[in-house]
Amino acid sequence: MSVALRDSGSAEQDLVSATVPSVWIPESSTWAAQLVTDAPALAAQIVVGPSVASSPLVLAVAKADATTADQFAAQSWSTVLTGSSDLDLPDPTQTADGALALLSVDQPSDSFTRLAKHTVPTVGSGLIALVSAKDSSPLVASEQAVVAVDLATPNKLTAVYPTGKTPSLDFPFVTINPGQLSVFAKAAGQLVKQLQTPDALAAIDAQGLRDPVGDPLITASPGGIGKAKISA
């Protein structure tokens, strides 16, 4: 068995032509759905299992911009995304963050046009621009991504949590079993159980992730996200 750390988009493209059994944990079920669409011949062998972690979307705001942070914290996600304030959105055709944000909008048509003018290729590129002050607009990003930046460059960003229902990355446990091998299915089931052990949960928490229902995984790890609760 080999383990590879890949971004979800490129992994999805490779799995379209999968010929060997694989376990895949993309950042969102939207990528799993895309795989089913892109690989119809494999659709019957793709099983989207339970979520193993989650990370809510937040607005990454420059630490010095307290006024903007307070403004967005008092609004719902739909209001934030349909308002007139400048906002950067990761490309919704290439990132789950951007796609989930748009799916949370109640009246998408006008918002799509406005936000299309403020898209960035990836969450990473948007965060780099924000930290380096090359772009001052708040950015839609996962809490995990903001935690990672804060650990690397402290006191540069604030994660703002709009009110109400919050879109989240859900990290589903996906199996692709082209040969319908029973031994693989059994091994995959054991792996799911292993991901629920205390050591595994501590490792998940250390990556700035929450449990599948959005509650914090409270441990002593440096990447822990604290005790903030999210409305699912």
C-alpha atoms as one frame of an Amber mdcrd trajectory, in Angstrom:
protein
   0.000   0.000   0.000   1.223   3.496  -0.816  -0.087   6.852   0.411   0.097
  10.023  -1.644  -0.766  13.585  -0.690  -2.480  15.171  -3.695  -4.762  18.096
  -4.355  -8.294  16.845  -4.954  -8.581  18.124  -8.526  -5.529  16.381  -9.924
  -6.296  13.210  -7.972  -9.795  13.132  -9.436  -8.406  13.337 -12.957  -6.049
  10.422 -12.329  -8.758   8.271 -10.733 -10.963   8.569 -13.813  -8.808   5.853
 -15.379  -8.207   3.837 -12.190  -7.483   0.154 -12.712  -6.449  -0.810  -9.180
  -8.421  -0.494  -5.937  -7.928   2.883  -4.286  -9.025   4.805  -1.226  -9.458
   8.521  -1.785 -10.227  11.223   0.754 -10.941  14.380  -1.266 -11.624  17.626
   0.532 -15.279  17.618  -0.493 -18.048  15.348  -1.723 -18.304  17.666  -4.717
 -15.089  16.066  -6.022 -16.494  12.567  -5.467 -19.593  13.519  -7.453 -17.347
  14.870 -10.202 -15.487  11.561 -10.356 -18.750   9.648 -10.800 -19.668  12.009
 -13.646 -16.262  11.826 -15.325 -15.893   8.036 -14.991 -19.285   6.477 -15.845
 -17.672   3.081 -16.440 -16.456   3.095 -12.835 -19.600   4.553 -11.279 -20.819
   1.218  -9.886 -17.431   0.622  -8.246 -17.227   4.040  -6.568 -18.565   4.144
  -3.024 -18.750   7.474  -1.204 -18.496   6.543   2.457 -18.659   8.571   5.661
 -17.000  11.893   6.281 -13.794  11.552   8.295 -13.310  15.245   9.090 -14.631
  18.684   8.190 -13.548  22.267   7.781 -16.040  25.131   7.575 -15.627  27.926
   5.098 -14.564  31.229   6.599 -13.564  34.636   5.351  -9.843  35.245   5.598
  -9.407  38.904   6.491  -6.197  40.848   7.069  -5.552  41.097  10.807  -5.300
  44.875  10.622  -8.731  45.197   9.007 -10.845  44.846  12.144 -13.706  46.930
  10.739 -14.202  44.576   7.802 -13.985  41.549  10.071 -16.710  42.899  12.362
 -18.886  43.796   9.387 -18.820  40.324   7.867 -19.128  38.517  11.206 -22.591
  40.043  11.657 -23.882  38.794   8.274 -24.989  35.430   6.908 -23.040  33.677
   4.172 -25.723  34.437   1.623 -25.702  38.119   2.565 -21.914  38.263   2.435
 -21.824  36.725  -1.028 -24.663  38.800  -2.470 -23.560  42.105  -0.962 -21.600
  44.883  -2.625 -18.366  44.545  -0.646 -15.221  43.441  -2.476 -14.621  39.754
  -1.918 -12.246  37.237  -3.507 -13.551  33.787  -4.383 -11.448  30.742  -5.318
 -12.314  29.582  -8.833 -15.566  27.598  -8.351 -14.801  25.430 -11.388 -11.495
  24.303  -9.884 -11.956  24.484  -6.097 -14.502  23.022  -3.691 -14.277  26.181
  -1.565 -15.547  28.353  -4.402 -18.195  25.874  -5.531 -19.607  25.392  -2.025
 -19.708  29.140  -1.450 -21.782  29.706  -4.582 -24.101  26.825  -3.723 -24.929
  28.588  -0.445 -26.256  31.685  -2.231 -30.052  32.028  -2.241 -30.210  34.170
  -5.397 -27.154  33.192  -7.413 -27.525  34.901 -10.797 -26.387  38.454  -9.992
 -23.846  37.174  -7.489 -22.217  34.914 -10.063 -21.601  37.896 -12.327 -20.152
  40.029  -9.541 -17.995  37.326  -8.005 -16.682  36.221 -11.404 -14.746  39.487
 -11.489 -13.019  38.638  -8.218 -11.941  35.021  -8.589  -8.477  33.732  -7.739
  -7.059  30.472  -9.160  -6.692  28.692  -5.823  -7.156  29.231  -2.108  -3.379
  29.147  -1.693  -2.729  31.897  -4.216  -5.408  34.054  -2.648  -3.986  33.620
   0.845  -0.472  34.441  -0.353  -1.740  37.665  -1.904  -3.606  38.566   1.280
  -0.685  37.864   3.610   1.744  39.784   1.397  -0.707  42.712   1.191  -0.836
  42.441  -2.607  -4.591  42.091  -2.278  -6.643  43.492   0.599  -9.995  41.884
  -0.285 -11.306  39.217   2.115 -11.031  35.690   0.709 -13.374  32.728   0.959
 -11.252  29.863   2.308 -11.483  26.822   4.516 -10.765  27.219   8.197  -8.017
  24.621   7.779  -6.217  26.773   5.195  -6.338  29.838   7.433  -5.079  27.819
  10.419  -2.122  26.619   8.328  -1.218  30.170   7.288  -1.539  31.409  10.868
   0.871  28.728  12.071   3.395  29.655   9.361   2.984  33.448   9.554   1.272
  34.376  12.838  -0.895  37.466  13.281  -1.406  38.122   9.581  -4.972  36.869
   9.128  -8.252  36.608  10.997 -10.792  33.883  10.262 -14.256  35.443  10.192
 -17.322  33.236  10.676 -20.492  34.623   9.078 -23.685  33.751  10.920 -26.155
  30.934  10.272 -25.703  27.826   8.151 -22.087  27.387   7.131 -20.849  25.479
   4.065 -18.064  23.043   4.908 -15.541  20.740   3.311 -16.542  17.236   4.403
 -13.588  14.950   3.495 -15.522  11.783   2.509 -13.944   8.330   2.579 -14.233
   7.194  -1.042 -13.346   3.745  -2.345 -12.783   2.839  -5.985 -12.773  -0.919
  -6.432 -12.606  -1.776 -10.177 -12.398  -5.519  -9.597 -14.947  -5.611  -6.776
 -12.333  -7.318  -4.604 -13.783  -8.436  -1.274 -10.400  -8.315   0.447 -10.039
  -4.659  -0.512 -13.522  -3.821   0.747 -12.696  -5.455   4.085  -9.376  -3.615
   4.373 -11.072  -0.315   3.554 -13.621  -0.926   6.302 -10.819  -1.504   8.799
  -9.113   1.706   7.676 -12.279   3.714   8.326 -12.311   2.367  11.882  -8.638
   3.262  12.322  -9.396   6.861  11.362 -11.688   7.042  14.396  -9.059   6.074
  16.955  -7.666   8.679  19.407  -4.294   8.815  17.637  -5.935   9.375  14.257
  -8.253  12.055  15.645  -5.277  13.830  17.219  -3.531  13.815  13.842  -6.658
  15.182  12.151  -6.910  17.929  14.763  -3.248  18.801  14.262  -4.085  19.553
  10.626  -6.608  22.188  11.682  -9.658  20.027  10.966 -12.867  19.368  12.880
 -14.855  16.186  13.372 -17.407  15.196  10.687 -20.284  17.116  12.276 -18.264
  20.313  12.634 -17.361  20.172  16.312 -13.779  20.884  17.379 -11.461  17.984
  18.149 -10.088  19.254  21.425  -6.503  18.072  21.886  -3.202  19.589  22.900
  -1.966  19.709  19.310  -0.499  23.001  18.033  -2.811  23.082  15.041  -5.978
  22.765  17.103  -8.715  25.154  16.042 -10.061  25.858  19.503 -13.598  25.593
  20.837 -15.607  27.617  18.325 -18.775  25.833  17.197 -20.217  26.012  13.701
 -23.858  26.000  12.596 -24.215  23.223  10.028
